[in-house]
Amino acid sequence: MVGLPSGKDGVMTSKGFLVAGVDGSASSTAALRWAMEQAEITGAELLAVTAWSHRLALDPGAPHLTAEEEAETHRKALRELVEAVRRPGVEVRMEVVEGDPADMLLRAAKGARLLVLGSHGHGLVLRALVGSVSARCLRLATCPVLVLPVPAVEAEAKAGEAVASLGYDAGPVL
C-alpha cells in the first residue's frame, strides 16, 4: 500500500531522509531492512523510530521497570536491530520516543521522502476495535507511506527470533 502526501511540512536535505517505524516485530524488521536498502541506493539518511508507552505491570509478581529502564530497553533493541541490517555508507539516526506510535511516526516523518512500515496483518475486526498505526499513517502522513505486506515479511522471521533471544518485548501490537 502506498499513501500519497497530504501536505508539505518540514525541510529536506538535498538527498532527503527516510523514516522506518520499528517495534521489534518481524514486520518492522523487514520495513527497516527495506528502508536501509533504499537509503543506500538513494543516498538518503535513515531515521529509525521506536514509539512506546510506559506499561504498569498488571501482574503484581511481574518485574516493574521504571519509564527510564523501559526506554533504555527500547533503545538497546533498536540499536541491535539497526546494526543487524546496517548497510555501508548509510547515515542512520535512531529515536526512541514515548507516545502514541502513529502520532510519533507522523511527527518524525514530516519532511521525509518516505515513511516505511511493516504490516501486522490483523483482520478487519481487530483493526476496527483498536485501530491501525499503518492506516492512520496512510491517512494523515505528509509524505508517501509504504506498508510492506505480511508475505514480504515472512522472510524476516529469523530476525525476529534474534530479537526474542535478547528478551525484548515490544508490548501489545495494535
XYZ file of C-alpha atoms in Angstrom:
174
model
C 0.000 0.000 0.000
C 1.233 3.491 -0.720
C -0.342 6.667 0.629
C 0.217 9.985 -1.118
C 1.252 13.063 0.856
C -1.495 15.295 2.210
C 0.734 18.362 2.594
C 4.303 19.681 2.658
C 5.860 20.088 6.116
C 9.451 20.149 7.271
C 12.667 20.804 5.434
C 14.543 18.166 3.459
C 18.254 17.939 2.859
C 19.354 17.645 -0.764
C 19.098 13.845 -0.625
C 16.363 13.820 1.993
C 15.625 11.238 4.623
C 13.521 8.122 5.014
C 11.722 7.077 8.203
C 11.230 3.468 9.307
C 8.856 2.557 12.128
C 10.409 -0.140 14.320
C 8.549 -2.040 17.060
C 10.656 -5.194 17.305
C 8.272 -7.324 15.229
C 9.342 -9.285 12.165
C 7.267 -6.934 10.001
C 9.009 -3.834 11.316
C 12.397 -5.517 10.878
C 11.502 -6.113 7.227
C 10.477 -2.453 6.918
C 13.764 -1.346 8.488
C 15.780 -3.570 6.153
C 13.874 -2.288 3.093
C 14.317 1.342 4.183
C 18.034 0.744 4.820
C 18.456 -0.659 1.296
C 16.586 2.301 -0.214
C 18.692 4.760 1.774
C 21.817 3.074 0.436
C 20.547 3.252 -3.161
C 19.355 6.872 -2.975
C 21.956 8.338 -0.631
C 19.222 9.448 1.767
C 19.608 9.424 5.530
C 17.537 6.951 7.540
C 15.644 7.763 10.712
C 14.631 4.623 12.639
C 11.849 5.382 15.132
C 10.531 3.300 18.011
C 7.491 4.699 19.822
C 6.442 3.203 23.132
C 4.132 3.777 26.093
C 5.152 3.036 29.658
C 3.265 -0.016 30.893
C 2.453 -0.548 34.510
C 2.751 -4.194 35.462
C -0.714 -5.721 35.768
C 0.710 -8.796 37.454
C 1.998 -7.888 40.933
C 4.618 -10.638 40.607
C 5.938 -9.298 37.291
C 9.087 -7.184 37.344
C 8.309 -3.474 37.231
C 10.532 -1.263 35.108
C 10.728 2.467 35.555
C 9.961 4.557 32.491
C 13.696 5.216 32.037
C 14.534 1.485 32.304
C 11.851 0.684 29.759
C 13.131 3.442 27.439
C 16.658 2.019 27.716
C 15.341 -1.450 26.827
C 13.750 0.008 23.682
C 16.949 1.935 22.815
C 19.043 -1.229 23.146
C 16.640 -3.244 20.967
C 16.565 -0.521 18.310
C 20.382 -0.334 18.241
C 20.568 -4.135 17.860
C 18.047 -4.168 15.002
C 19.733 -1.289 13.175
C 23.115 -2.999 13.476
C 21.622 -6.273 12.191
C 20.508 -4.644 8.916
C 23.063 -1.807 8.598
C 24.352 -1.028 5.099
C 27.707 0.591 4.370
C 27.602 4.333 3.885
C 24.061 4.844 5.204
C 23.778 7.566 7.821
C 21.307 6.328 10.433
C 19.712 8.282 13.243
C 17.696 6.498 15.907
C 14.862 7.905 18.001
C 13.072 6.198 20.856
C 10.071 8.290 21.827
C 7.309 7.799 24.351
C 3.824 8.289 22.964
C 1.197 7.007 20.583
C 3.016 5.168 17.757
C 1.023 6.727 14.904
C 1.376 10.242 16.326
C 5.110 9.821 16.889
C 5.699 8.360 13.414
C 3.672 11.106 11.750
C 5.681 13.753 13.581
C 9.011 12.087 12.710
C 8.012 11.759 9.044
C 7.311 15.461 8.459
C 9.573 16.424 5.594
C 10.605 12.816 4.895
C 10.821 11.394 1.402
C 9.082 8.213 2.587
C 7.682 6.554 5.721
C 8.176 2.765 5.726
C 6.103 0.492 7.976
C 5.529 -3.218 8.340
C 2.029 -4.657 8.293
C 0.977 -6.884 11.157
C -1.769 -8.426 9.035
C -4.522 -8.027 11.625
C -8.027 -8.771 10.437
C -10.774 -6.220 9.911
C -12.432 -6.828 13.285
C -9.300 -6.225 15.362
C -8.353 -3.221 13.225
C -11.853 -1.750 13.736
C -11.649 -2.258 17.500
C -8.147 -0.981 18.228
C -7.174 0.920 15.095
C -4.135 0.514 12.933
C -0.937 2.522 13.091
C -0.344 1.976 9.383
C -3.919 3.003 8.477
C -3.598 6.266 10.430
C -0.223 6.971 8.852
C -1.611 6.281 5.375
C -4.437 8.760 6.011
C -2.527 11.539 7.740
C 1.112 11.489 6.632
C 2.567 14.481 4.819
C 4.863 12.188 2.820
C 4.397 8.955 0.851
C 3.891 5.854 3.021
C 4.935 2.303 2.137
C 3.426 -0.568 4.139
C 5.149 -3.885 3.499
C 2.506 -6.636 3.328
C 2.725 -9.692 5.553
C 4.035 -12.077 2.818
C 7.029 -9.764 2.288
C 7.748 -10.077 5.984
C 7.820 -13.848 6.376
C 11.452 -13.989 5.275
C 12.300 -11.757 8.236
C 11.101 -14.260 10.842
C 14.656 -15.250 11.747
C 15.468 -11.629 12.600
C 12.512 -11.664 14.972
C 13.950 -14.748 16.642
C 17.200 -12.847 17.223
C 15.300 -10.037 18.937
C 13.400 -12.551 21.064
C 16.704 -14.031 22.184
C 17.505 -10.599 23.678
C 14.411 -10.901 25.853
C 12.886 -7.827 24.170
C 9.118 -7.441 24.359
C 7.648 -4.778 22.063
C 4.432 -4.842 24.084
C 0.925 -5.051 22.689
C 0.779 -4.561 18.938
C -2.165 -2.510 17.790
